[in-house]
XYZ file of C-alpha atoms in Angstrom:
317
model
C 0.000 0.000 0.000
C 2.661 2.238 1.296
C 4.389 1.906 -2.732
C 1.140 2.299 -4.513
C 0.963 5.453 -2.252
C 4.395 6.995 -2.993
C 4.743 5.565 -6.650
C 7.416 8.226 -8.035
C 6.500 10.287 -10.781
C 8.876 12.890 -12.820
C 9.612 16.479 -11.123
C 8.376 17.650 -14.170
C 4.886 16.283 -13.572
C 4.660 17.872 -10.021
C 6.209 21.122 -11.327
C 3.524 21.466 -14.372
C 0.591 20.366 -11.959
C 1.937 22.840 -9.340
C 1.597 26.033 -12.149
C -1.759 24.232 -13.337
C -3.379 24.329 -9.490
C -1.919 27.824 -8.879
C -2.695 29.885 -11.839
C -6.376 28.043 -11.457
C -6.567 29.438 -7.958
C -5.494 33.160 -9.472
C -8.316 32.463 -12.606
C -10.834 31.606 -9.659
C -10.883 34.767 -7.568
C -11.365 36.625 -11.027
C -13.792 34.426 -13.293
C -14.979 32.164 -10.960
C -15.756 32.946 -7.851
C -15.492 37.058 -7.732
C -19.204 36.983 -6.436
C -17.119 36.007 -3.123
C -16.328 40.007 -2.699
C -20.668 40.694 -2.677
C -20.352 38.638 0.562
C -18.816 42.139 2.744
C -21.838 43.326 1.877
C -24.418 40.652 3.544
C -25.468 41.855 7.254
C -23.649 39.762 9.333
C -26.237 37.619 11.216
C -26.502 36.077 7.697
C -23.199 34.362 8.123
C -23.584 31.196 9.753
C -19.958 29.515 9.093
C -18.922 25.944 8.652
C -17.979 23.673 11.200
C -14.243 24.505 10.244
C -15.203 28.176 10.621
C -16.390 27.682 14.280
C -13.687 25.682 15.075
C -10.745 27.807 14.306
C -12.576 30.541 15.010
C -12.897 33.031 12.298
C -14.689 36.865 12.128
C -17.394 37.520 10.480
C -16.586 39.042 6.751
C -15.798 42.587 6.522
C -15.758 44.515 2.873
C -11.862 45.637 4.455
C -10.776 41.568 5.374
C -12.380 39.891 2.405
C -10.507 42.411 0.044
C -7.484 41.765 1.972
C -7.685 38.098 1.276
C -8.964 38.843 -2.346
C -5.471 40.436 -3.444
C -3.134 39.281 -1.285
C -4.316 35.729 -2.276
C -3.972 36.624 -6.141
C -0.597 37.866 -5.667
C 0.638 34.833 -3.437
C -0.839 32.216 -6.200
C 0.591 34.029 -9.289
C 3.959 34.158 -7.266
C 3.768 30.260 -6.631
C 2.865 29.288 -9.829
C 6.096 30.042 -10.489
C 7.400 27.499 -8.245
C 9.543 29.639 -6.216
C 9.400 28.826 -1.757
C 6.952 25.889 -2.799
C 6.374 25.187 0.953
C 5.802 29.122 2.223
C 4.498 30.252 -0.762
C 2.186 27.096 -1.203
C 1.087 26.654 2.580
C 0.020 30.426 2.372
C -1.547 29.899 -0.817
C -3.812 26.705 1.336
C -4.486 29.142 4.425
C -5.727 32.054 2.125
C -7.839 30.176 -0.346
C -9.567 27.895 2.269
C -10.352 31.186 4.333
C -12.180 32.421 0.839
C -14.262 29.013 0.374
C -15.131 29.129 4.542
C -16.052 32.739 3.283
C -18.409 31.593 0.303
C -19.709 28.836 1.451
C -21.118 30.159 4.673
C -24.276 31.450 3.661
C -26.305 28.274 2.856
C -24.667 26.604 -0.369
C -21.473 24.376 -0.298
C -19.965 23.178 -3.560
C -18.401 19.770 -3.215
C -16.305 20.727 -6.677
C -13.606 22.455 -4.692
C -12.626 19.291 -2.614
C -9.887 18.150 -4.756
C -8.531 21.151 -5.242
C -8.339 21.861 -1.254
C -6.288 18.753 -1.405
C -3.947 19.394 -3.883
C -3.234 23.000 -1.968
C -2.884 20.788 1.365
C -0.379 18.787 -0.265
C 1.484 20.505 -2.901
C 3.823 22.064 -0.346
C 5.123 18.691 1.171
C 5.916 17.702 -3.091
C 9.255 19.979 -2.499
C 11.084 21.700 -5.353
C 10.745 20.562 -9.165
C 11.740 21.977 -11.942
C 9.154 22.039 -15.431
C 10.890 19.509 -18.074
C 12.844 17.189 -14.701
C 12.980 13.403 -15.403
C 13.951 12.495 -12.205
C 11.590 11.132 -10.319
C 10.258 11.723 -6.580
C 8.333 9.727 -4.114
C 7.038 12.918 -2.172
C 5.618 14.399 -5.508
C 3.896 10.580 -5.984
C 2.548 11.115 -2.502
C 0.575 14.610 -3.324
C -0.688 13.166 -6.893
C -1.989 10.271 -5.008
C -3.599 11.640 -2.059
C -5.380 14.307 -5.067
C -6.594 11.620 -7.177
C -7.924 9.778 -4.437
C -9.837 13.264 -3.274
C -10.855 13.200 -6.863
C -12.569 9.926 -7.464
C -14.549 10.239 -3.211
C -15.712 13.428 -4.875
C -17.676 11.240 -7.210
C -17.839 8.299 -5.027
C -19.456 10.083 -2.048
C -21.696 12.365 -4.228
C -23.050 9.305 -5.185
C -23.540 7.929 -1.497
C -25.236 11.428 -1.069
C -27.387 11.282 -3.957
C -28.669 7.590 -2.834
C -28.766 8.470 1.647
C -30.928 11.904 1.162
C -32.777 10.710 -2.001
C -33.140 6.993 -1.864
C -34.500 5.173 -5.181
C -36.422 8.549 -5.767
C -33.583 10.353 -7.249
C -33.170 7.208 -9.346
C -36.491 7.211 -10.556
C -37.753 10.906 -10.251
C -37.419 14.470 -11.895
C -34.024 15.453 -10.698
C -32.172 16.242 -14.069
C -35.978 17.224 -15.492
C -35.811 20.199 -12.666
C -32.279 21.380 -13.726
C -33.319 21.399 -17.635
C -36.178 24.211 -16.302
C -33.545 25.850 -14.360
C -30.440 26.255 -16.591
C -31.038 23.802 -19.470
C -30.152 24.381 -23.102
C -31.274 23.776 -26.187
C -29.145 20.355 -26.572
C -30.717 19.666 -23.276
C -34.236 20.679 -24.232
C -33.979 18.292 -27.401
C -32.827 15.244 -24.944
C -35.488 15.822 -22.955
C -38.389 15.019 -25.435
C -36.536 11.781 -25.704
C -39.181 9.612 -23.416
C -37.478 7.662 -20.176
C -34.081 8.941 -21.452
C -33.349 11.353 -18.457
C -34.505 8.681 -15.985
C -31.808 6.104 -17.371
C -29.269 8.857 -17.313
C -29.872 9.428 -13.936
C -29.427 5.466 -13.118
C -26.162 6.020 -15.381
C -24.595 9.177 -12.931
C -25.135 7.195 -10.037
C -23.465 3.885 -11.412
C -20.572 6.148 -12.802
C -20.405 7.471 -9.551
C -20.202 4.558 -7.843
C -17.804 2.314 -9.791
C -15.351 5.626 -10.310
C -12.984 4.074 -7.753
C -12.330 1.098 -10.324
C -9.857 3.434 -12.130
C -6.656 2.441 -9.725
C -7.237 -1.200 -10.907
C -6.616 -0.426 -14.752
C -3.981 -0.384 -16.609
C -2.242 2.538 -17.559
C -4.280 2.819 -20.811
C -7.204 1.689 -19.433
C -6.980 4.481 -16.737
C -6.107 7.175 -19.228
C -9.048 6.321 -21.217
C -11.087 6.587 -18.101
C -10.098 9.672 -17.208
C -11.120 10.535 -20.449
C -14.739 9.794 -20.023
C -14.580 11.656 -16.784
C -13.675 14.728 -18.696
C -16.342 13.748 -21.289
C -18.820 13.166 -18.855
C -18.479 17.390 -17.606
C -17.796 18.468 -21.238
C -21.599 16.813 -21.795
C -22.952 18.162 -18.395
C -21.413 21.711 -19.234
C -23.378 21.726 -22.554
C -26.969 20.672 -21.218
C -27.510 21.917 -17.619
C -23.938 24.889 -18.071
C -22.734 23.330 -14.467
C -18.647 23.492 -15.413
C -16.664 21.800 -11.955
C -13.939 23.282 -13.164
C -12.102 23.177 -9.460
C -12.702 19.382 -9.819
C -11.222 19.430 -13.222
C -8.252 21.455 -12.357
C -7.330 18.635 -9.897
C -8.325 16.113 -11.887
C -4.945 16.721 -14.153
C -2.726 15.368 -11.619
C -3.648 12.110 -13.367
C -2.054 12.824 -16.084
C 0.888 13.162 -17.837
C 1.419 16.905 -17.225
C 5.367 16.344 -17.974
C 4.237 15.627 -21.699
C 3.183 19.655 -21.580
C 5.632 22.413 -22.258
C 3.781 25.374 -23.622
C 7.095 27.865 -23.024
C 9.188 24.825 -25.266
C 6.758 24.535 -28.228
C 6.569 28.492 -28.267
C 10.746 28.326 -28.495
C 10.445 25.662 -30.899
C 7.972 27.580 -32.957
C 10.149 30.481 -33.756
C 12.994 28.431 -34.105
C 14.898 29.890 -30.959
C 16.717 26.980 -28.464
C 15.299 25.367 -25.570
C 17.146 25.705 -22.048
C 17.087 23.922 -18.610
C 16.082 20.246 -18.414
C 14.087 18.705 -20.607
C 13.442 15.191 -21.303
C 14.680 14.513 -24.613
C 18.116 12.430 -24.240
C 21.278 14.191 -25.094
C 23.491 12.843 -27.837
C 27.183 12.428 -28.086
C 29.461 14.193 -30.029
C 30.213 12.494 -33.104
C 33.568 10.161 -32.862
C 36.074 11.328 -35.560
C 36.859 9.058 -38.362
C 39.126 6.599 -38.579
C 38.927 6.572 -41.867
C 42.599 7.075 -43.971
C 42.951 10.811 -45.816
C 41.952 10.368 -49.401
C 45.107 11.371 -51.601
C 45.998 14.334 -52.661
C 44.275 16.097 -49.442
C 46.946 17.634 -46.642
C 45.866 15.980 -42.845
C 43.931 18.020 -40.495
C 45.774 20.031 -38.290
C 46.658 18.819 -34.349
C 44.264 19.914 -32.404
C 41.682 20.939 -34.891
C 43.078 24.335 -34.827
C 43.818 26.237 -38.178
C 47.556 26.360 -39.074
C 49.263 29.970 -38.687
C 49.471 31.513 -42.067
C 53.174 30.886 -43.602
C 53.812 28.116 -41.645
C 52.845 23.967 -42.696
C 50.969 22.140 -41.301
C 52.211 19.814 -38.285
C 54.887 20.282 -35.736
């Protein structure tokens, strides 16, 4: 268990997914979730915050502390997408953004897309330093990929659970996916609707997905690429017929794959023909032996050294 756990992985994976996550967290606050900053402006005996809010405990939202947290929290995640201080700049990064969700999700709605992406904060700083393009692999980095897939796939798993404890066969059999066409359908969705019993077996199919997600650590490589795959297909349809996105949940859903494989900055190089630097992991060739071939005749023999002879002298000592 303890080396399916820690199953190494290239520094370049961790330090791709580590830019991913963080320049995701940035995009949030702006695209996302800016409706956060409307929150100042609730009276306060509206807040009623999560258990993890009573716990610690934190004060109620002021316009002055949530757009504190706003930009210092922007600044911190563009600076750690660079992968500079990974373990200050990425535990700061986890405080900040988890005080913004406790923040948004304390007045009556929780959204249980941002639980893998809570993970991968929580453990992204423990991954160490990596460099974008590194073959060598590291344990530590296997460790936080691991621990985000597996927050990945309870996402589904427990959603699932949820679905079937607070719904029972009813959300099976009823008008779930019916009520969220009249909410925020489209016009795909409207035409799949008129389809007769074709929503009601699509809601047997979420909640089978759902519960055999966890099958994806016992395939193959392949196997599980394809997989994840339909996982992406299966919000790329959802997107397009009831507009709900999960994009937190798809941002940490990358740390299954091969992020490595991804070099934006190299293919840009590439592109207008300058050279790549730093580590990458195409395999350096040798210089070229010299020949041992014998001087055709008529030709004078290359100079010692390689070097040019002086003018007015021969060649040779």
């Amino acid at each position: 268990m303890s080396r399916w756990l820690t199953e190494a992985v290239p520094r370049g994976r961790i330090a791709a997914f580590r830019t991913l996550i963080y320049l995701f967290v940035a995009a949030d606050l702006v695209v996302f979730t800016p409706w956060v900053r409307t929150r100042a402006s609730v009276p306060g005996e509206l807040y009623q915050p999560l258990l993890v809010g009573r716990l610690l405990p934190l004060p109620t939202p002021t316009p002055a502390l949530v757009a504190v947290i706003f930009w210092v929290l922007l600044l911190l995640a563009l600076l750690a997408a660079t992968g500079r201080a990974p373990r200050l700049l990425g535990w700061s990064v986890c405080a900040l953004y988890l005080l913004w969700m406790i923040i948004a999700m304390s007045y009556g709605k929780v959204d249980h897309d941002r639980f893998g992406l809570l993970v991968a904060l929580a453990v992204l700083p423990t991954a160490g330093r990596a460099r974008h393009g590194d073959t060598t692999r590291t344990e530590a980095g296997g460790w936080a990929l691991r621990v985000t897939q597996i927050a990945v796939i309870c996402t589904y798993f427990l959603a699932a659970w949820a679905k079937l404890r607070f719904g029972g066969p009813d959300w099976l059999t009823g008008s779930v996916l019916a009520r969220a066409i009249i909410r925020r359908g489209t016009d795909l969705a409207d035409l799949i609707a008129q389809v007769p019993y074709l929503l009601i077996v699509a809601q047997f199919g979420i909640v089978a997905f759902e519960l055999f997600s966890p099958v994806v650590f016992l395939l193959p490589a392949r196997w599980r690429s394809a997989m994840v795959g339909f996982f992406y297909s299966f919000h790329v349809v959802t997107f397009a017929t009831i507009t709900i996105s999960f994009a937190p949940h798809l941002a940490a859903m990358t740390s299954f794959l091969p992020l490595e494989r991804v070099r934006p900055l190299v293919w840009a190089r590439r592109l207008v023909g300058r050279p790549t630097a730093g580590p990458t992991s195409d395999a350096v060739q040798d210089p070229p032996e010299p020949s041992a071939a014998p001087a055709l005749e008529g030709t004078e023999p290359a100079p010692l050294g390689g070097q040019p002879p002086v003018v007015g002298r021969p060649v040779g000592p």
